[in-house]
XYZ file of C-alpha atoms in Angstrom:
416
model
C -0.061 0.001 0.054
C 1.465 3.335 -1.149
C 1.893 6.322 1.342
C -0.902 7.871 -0.520
C -3.566 5.160 0.253
C -5.665 5.326 3.289
C -7.237 1.951 4.638
C -10.127 2.437 7.069
C -10.611 -0.516 9.433
C -14.295 -0.815 10.975
C -15.031 -2.616 14.304
C -15.030 -6.480 14.143
C -18.965 -6.299 14.119
C -18.816 -4.744 10.661
C -19.512 -7.130 7.834
C -16.182 -6.301 5.858
C -13.493 -3.684 5.949
C -13.807 -0.895 3.461
C -10.973 0.296 1.520
C -10.896 3.855 0.320
C -8.221 5.393 -1.875
C -7.865 9.170 -1.946
C -6.047 10.665 -5.043
C -2.670 12.232 -3.929
C -2.503 15.988 -3.491
C -0.246 17.995 -5.615
C 3.300 18.266 -3.790
C 4.076 21.609 -2.232
C 7.171 21.890 -4.315
C 5.389 21.303 -7.565
C 5.795 24.921 -8.618
C 2.096 25.760 -8.068
C 1.222 28.472 -5.492
C -0.198 27.152 -2.301
C -3.094 29.526 -2.304
C -4.068 28.102 -5.730
C -3.787 24.474 -4.777
C -7.453 22.988 -4.662
C -8.630 19.461 -4.084
C -11.068 17.969 -6.636
C -14.745 17.585 -5.447
C -14.336 13.949 -5.613
C -11.367 14.066 -3.162
C -13.547 16.287 -0.823
C -16.368 13.859 -0.875
C -14.179 10.877 -0.235
C -12.299 12.732 2.647
C -15.670 13.436 4.278
C -16.869 9.858 4.082
C -13.553 8.723 5.633
C -14.083 10.954 8.600
C -17.756 9.810 9.106
C -16.448 6.146 9.095
C -13.712 6.932 11.496
C -16.189 8.622 13.847
C -18.319 5.520 13.763
C -15.345 3.247 14.468
C -13.852 5.526 17.077
C -10.624 5.646 15.073
C -8.998 9.042 14.393
C -8.253 10.085 10.883
C -5.943 12.861 9.997
C -7.715 15.527 8.180
C -5.949 16.643 4.988
C -4.191 19.856 5.362
C -5.702 23.213 4.418
C -4.162 26.053 3.042
C -4.348 29.524 4.597
C -6.588 30.717 1.793
C -8.838 27.656 2.142
C -9.246 28.100 5.849
C -10.167 31.839 5.347
C -12.692 30.520 2.669
C -14.337 28.108 5.062
C -14.553 30.701 7.752
C -16.329 33.162 5.430
C -18.754 30.457 4.306
C -19.732 29.680 7.780
C -20.112 33.213 8.634
C -22.369 33.829 5.581
C -24.452 30.713 6.431
C -25.017 32.022 10.044
C -26.059 35.364 8.621
C -28.441 34.024 6.164
C -30.085 31.799 8.820
C -30.399 34.928 11.186
C -31.771 37.020 8.298
C -34.319 34.367 7.386
C -35.422 33.949 11.037
C -35.839 37.800 11.244
C -37.647 37.945 8.206
C -40.142 35.242 9.199
C -41.017 36.677 12.522
C -41.089 40.524 11.465
C -42.812 40.106 8.096
C -46.386 41.386 8.116
C -49.074 38.487 8.060
C -50.452 37.637 4.550
C -53.860 38.595 3.570
C -56.453 36.003 4.657
C -59.918 35.201 4.855
C -61.945 35.602 8.196
C -60.768 33.068 10.637
C -57.702 31.965 8.764
C -55.357 31.914 11.717
C -52.884 29.333 10.945
C -49.411 30.606 10.279
C -47.845 29.959 6.757
C -45.797 27.006 6.506
C -42.013 27.927 7.075
C -40.333 27.963 3.757
C -36.977 26.216 3.760
C -36.596 26.502 0.093
C -35.271 29.930 -0.159
C -35.108 31.944 -3.415
C -31.610 32.900 -2.658
C -29.120 29.980 -2.787
C -27.992 28.476 0.622
C -25.187 26.322 1.278
C -25.785 22.640 2.564
C -24.986 23.612 6.205
C -27.601 26.668 6.047
C -30.284 24.247 4.552
C -29.447 21.703 7.381
C -30.093 24.278 9.917
C -33.384 25.512 8.397
C -34.384 22.024 7.973
C -35.118 21.708 11.726
C -37.579 24.567 11.772
C -39.376 23.306 8.681
C -39.722 19.788 10.107
C -41.212 21.181 13.244
C -43.807 23.245 11.234
C -44.570 20.107 9.173
C -45.271 18.107 12.406
C -47.412 21.067 13.793
C -49.471 21.087 10.757
C -50.028 17.363 10.666
C -51.379 17.662 14.392
C -53.371 20.577 13.656
C -56.902 20.690 11.767
C -56.854 20.452 8.078
C -55.009 23.434 6.515
C -57.262 26.308 5.390
C -55.372 26.733 2.201
C -57.016 23.327 1.025
C -60.508 24.666 1.695
C -63.002 27.185 0.704
C -65.628 29.131 2.765
C -68.944 27.986 1.396
C -71.343 29.250 4.238
C -71.079 31.385 7.206
C -72.865 33.663 9.682
C -70.506 36.354 11.245
C -73.539 37.846 13.215
C -72.495 41.362 12.028
C -76.055 42.695 12.509
C -78.453 43.292 15.144
C -81.892 41.659 15.730
C -83.302 38.151 15.410
C -81.100 35.572 13.759
C -80.891 35.878 10.080
C -83.942 33.831 8.456
C -82.118 33.087 5.389
C -79.627 31.050 7.378
C -81.491 29.830 10.520
C -84.749 28.217 11.442
C -86.525 27.717 14.863
C -86.983 23.891 15.723
C -90.118 24.304 17.805
C -91.303 20.847 16.825
C -88.735 19.480 19.075
C -91.112 20.532 22.007
C -93.164 17.385 20.981
C -90.416 15.012 22.217
C -88.057 16.729 24.739
C -90.407 16.558 27.720
C -90.914 12.873 27.265
C -89.695 10.701 30.119
C -86.804 9.368 27.991
C -85.594 12.845 27.573
C -87.108 14.758 30.537
C -85.918 18.087 29.457
C -87.653 21.106 31.210
C -87.437 23.958 28.613
C -89.825 25.196 25.961
C -88.153 26.165 22.749
C -89.665 29.449 21.324
C -89.583 31.069 17.848
C -88.645 34.728 16.908
C -88.482 35.551 20.457
C -85.764 37.961 21.438
C -85.500 36.981 25.031
C -84.305 33.525 23.798
C -82.327 34.369 20.540
C -80.922 37.682 19.663
C -77.959 39.012 17.683
C -76.126 42.139 19.031
C -72.558 43.372 19.394
C -71.209 40.876 16.964
C -72.547 37.577 18.541
C -75.548 35.438 18.552
C -77.021 35.026 22.128
C -79.137 31.852 22.866
C -80.695 32.280 26.376
C -82.237 29.932 28.743
C -84.709 31.644 31.194
C -86.775 30.959 34.264
C -90.360 31.801 33.289
C -93.780 29.782 33.202
C -94.348 29.277 29.354
C -96.600 26.874 27.406
C -96.761 24.542 30.689
C -92.958 24.567 31.085
C -90.729 26.279 33.744
C -88.157 27.363 31.380
C -87.738 28.727 27.963
C -84.828 28.520 25.396
C -84.129 28.489 21.777
C -82.996 25.872 19.265
C -81.521 27.124 15.967
C -80.909 24.902 12.963
C -79.761 25.408 9.424
C -81.917 22.584 7.874
C -82.837 23.410 4.298
C -80.637 26.709 4.490
C -77.251 24.914 5.120
C -76.947 21.330 4.516
C -73.440 19.772 4.178
C -71.552 16.632 3.303
C -68.039 16.504 4.230
C -65.720 19.509 5.019
C -64.875 21.582 8.018
C -67.609 22.907 10.237
C -66.338 25.722 12.715
C -68.201 27.424 15.664
C -66.509 29.962 17.823
C -68.598 30.096 21.088
C -68.464 30.950 24.818
C -70.579 28.597 26.707
C -73.082 29.635 29.525
C -71.763 29.751 33.067
C -71.378 26.500 34.739
C -74.702 25.902 36.555
C -76.813 22.767 37.442
C -79.297 22.054 34.946
C -77.753 23.862 31.932
C -77.005 21.862 28.859
C -75.507 23.858 25.831
C -74.851 21.945 22.717
C -73.255 22.470 19.143
C -74.136 19.347 17.015
C -75.425 18.149 13.761
C -78.207 15.905 12.544
C -79.138 14.288 9.119
C -81.146 16.197 6.804
C -83.262 13.406 5.315
C -83.028 10.531 7.721
C -82.086 8.231 4.764
C -81.488 5.324 7.042
C -84.468 5.860 9.245
C -85.152 7.449 12.612
C -82.616 7.905 15.381
C -80.065 6.520 15.909
C -80.143 4.872 12.523
C -79.203 8.001 10.387
C -76.583 9.201 12.795
C -75.658 12.232 15.041
C -72.643 14.203 15.388
C -72.065 16.094 18.755
C -69.081 18.611 18.068
C -69.428 19.768 21.801
C -71.790 19.763 24.712
C -71.376 20.513 28.322
C -73.657 19.605 31.273
C -73.512 22.577 33.911
C -72.998 20.458 36.814
C -69.606 19.422 35.286
C -67.684 22.722 34.964
C -65.331 22.950 31.933
C -65.827 19.419 30.782
C -66.387 19.304 27.038
C -67.855 16.174 25.349
C -67.851 15.198 21.815
C -69.721 12.050 20.618
C -70.918 10.133 17.688
C -74.079 8.115 17.514
C -75.162 5.287 15.209
C -77.458 2.454 15.075
C -74.681 0.113 16.354
C -73.122 2.634 18.757
C -75.487 4.707 20.889
C -76.111 5.324 24.423
C -79.257 3.258 24.496
C -77.518 0.438 23.253
C -75.557 -0.372 26.549
C -74.027 3.126 26.519
C -71.895 2.124 23.492
C -71.886 5.554 21.800
C -68.494 6.789 20.737
C -67.514 9.614 23.146
C -64.545 11.600 24.490
C -63.999 14.661 26.669
C -61.624 17.222 27.504
C -61.504 19.988 30.148
C -61.480 23.792 29.489
C -62.171 25.680 32.659
C -62.206 29.032 30.514
C -65.022 27.513 28.205
C -67.702 29.497 30.341
C -65.801 32.835 30.343
C -63.889 32.931 26.918
C -64.436 32.104 23.390
C -63.195 28.732 21.943
C -63.396 27.339 18.490
C -65.369 23.976 18.260
C -64.988 22.178 14.983
C -65.632 19.160 12.910
C -63.492 17.778 10.004
C -65.436 15.192 7.930
C -64.202 13.074 5.150
C -65.777 9.989 3.557
C -63.792 7.839 6.048
C -63.428 9.706 9.114
C -64.813 12.262 11.563
C -62.588 14.402 13.832
C -63.813 16.695 16.460
C -61.534 19.570 17.799
C -61.577 22.087 20.776
C -59.462 24.912 19.230
C -56.516 22.942 17.780
C -56.857 19.798 19.992
C -58.364 16.811 18.469
C -60.601 15.326 21.119
C -62.321 12.497 19.054
C -61.764 10.627 15.890
C -64.163 8.145 14.499
C -62.880 6.273 11.325
C -64.853 4.068 9.037
C -63.768 0.537 9.489
C -63.868 -0.825 5.922
C -63.841 1.544 2.953
C -64.703 -1.321 0.518
C -67.920 -2.043 2.264
C -70.615 0.613 3.090
C -72.262 -0.432 6.581
C -74.939 2.327 7.415
C -75.296 0.724 10.901
C -71.768 1.688 11.708
C -71.183 4.676 9.114
C -74.162 6.479 8.187
C -72.195 9.615 7.509
C -72.512 9.574 3.855
C -75.387 11.788 3.728
C -76.119 15.663 4.362
C -76.325 16.951 7.837
C -77.310 20.276 9.164
C -76.131 22.343 12.159
C -77.834 22.686 15.315
C -77.158 25.256 18.373
C -79.301 25.247 21.595
C -79.319 25.540 25.447
C -81.362 22.784 26.930
C -82.517 22.676 30.664
C -82.556 19.628 32.760
C -82.823 16.108 31.052
C -81.730 12.908 32.244
C -78.082 13.743 31.735
C -78.092 17.602 32.122
C -80.421 17.489 35.075
C -78.857 14.696 36.834
C -77.771 16.890 39.751
C -80.955 18.974 39.715
C -81.422 22.479 38.369
C -80.187 25.630 40.094
C -82.791 28.211 39.202
C -80.903 31.057 40.945
C -78.101 30.668 38.173
C -80.522 31.601 35.280
C -80.562 33.149 32.831
C -77.834 31.126 30.909
C -76.589 32.394 27.755
C -74.407 30.694 25.142
C -72.679 33.440 22.900
C -71.729 32.422 19.311
C -69.297 34.751 17.366
C -69.488 32.874 14.005
C -70.286 29.591 12.407
C -68.253 28.734 9.219
C -68.342 25.768 6.831
C -65.366 24.909 4.549
C -65.172 22.529 1.651
C -62.780 21.521 -0.967
C -63.480 23.021 -4.508
C -66.086 25.543 -3.244
C -68.456 22.690 -2.185
C -68.085 20.566 -5.248
C -67.145 17.439 -3.056
C -70.619 17.566 -1.310
C -73.588 15.731 -2.954
C -76.114 18.233 -1.358
C -77.343 21.704 -2.212
C -74.813 24.339 -1.437
C -77.278 26.740 0.036
C -80.240 24.773 0.655
C -86.087 18.667 7.650
C -84.760 13.370 10.309
C -86.399 12.340 13.371
C -84.376 14.968 15.589
C -81.868 13.484 17.993
C -79.535 15.075 20.546
C -76.883 13.452 22.507
C -78.664 10.161 22.894
C -81.721 11.860 24.361
C -84.103 11.318 21.363
C -86.802 8.881 20.439
């Protein structure tokens, strides 16, 4: 082996030794100025590989000597890389936010592919930030950039809820007081004491007052025939009523046409609900013919806690695809329900291939909400809603229903 050959020996655990040959450098006395001496790219690559192998085998390898000009050049490149990274970091933090649709609050993906060229070292440093952002987006609700707003109410008006978007489901009074439900309110229509828009929010209020033979009044608003949707993202920004025994606010969805039969056959999606005797505990649930609370309590449900849910606004959302339902509180996924077999449609387990509508209400009492009694001194109880938005891909083309468009009505397992 010549003096210009380098043999790298790996540990005995390695399968075989590896022999790498580095082309010789021009001798210093060859008449070429040292500042002009340059190794070939191949030699540089091989030398780096040798160093990595040596580090892996804990064997030292002497680095090839660098001339003074080469050391100066390496130092300049490192400083330039650091400056480029610092400049990119400042630009990403100081730059004004891009224009966005209302409610589009997810930060733009960190752009690791710069328009200006960066050295491999700088790209490696930037890769950490890009990877973190990619993971963050993967754990967050579906990126807004892929969706279009197809329906909304921003409540930027005063008076009764917009009749072009909302209806009052007073027919629910026929079953809410039955023993299997045991709710105590009477749902009213076009009554400002129970549903009113002012100061940028919708207010649904449950009150203590004798009305139509009930001890309480409230409102139940639905988008049926005015906003029926199949797939996409439903987002409601709301502040729940004060925690009080007997209160039962809910943001949920029901099937428009009851294609698979009455409850629970055609399904129910509870984006969020709270029973007032359990402060800050937020429940999300899915009901189907196979899984519902009357079938041995087998409904699909999960909960999380937000003590500030009664005093601050939070975003409650549903992401709905042909194979999955995911519920979120802000950006925390609280429940995911997945279709078991995409090749076979089983409506007993997956009735969620038909349009649903949105429902907002504050119930009083009930077998669940009134489990700990009703504290009349805590009333009135008001749920405030800042906006309701529905996003879909391709402006709603994915939906098989009317873009702007009545299901035996169900609610959180408390329906006939």
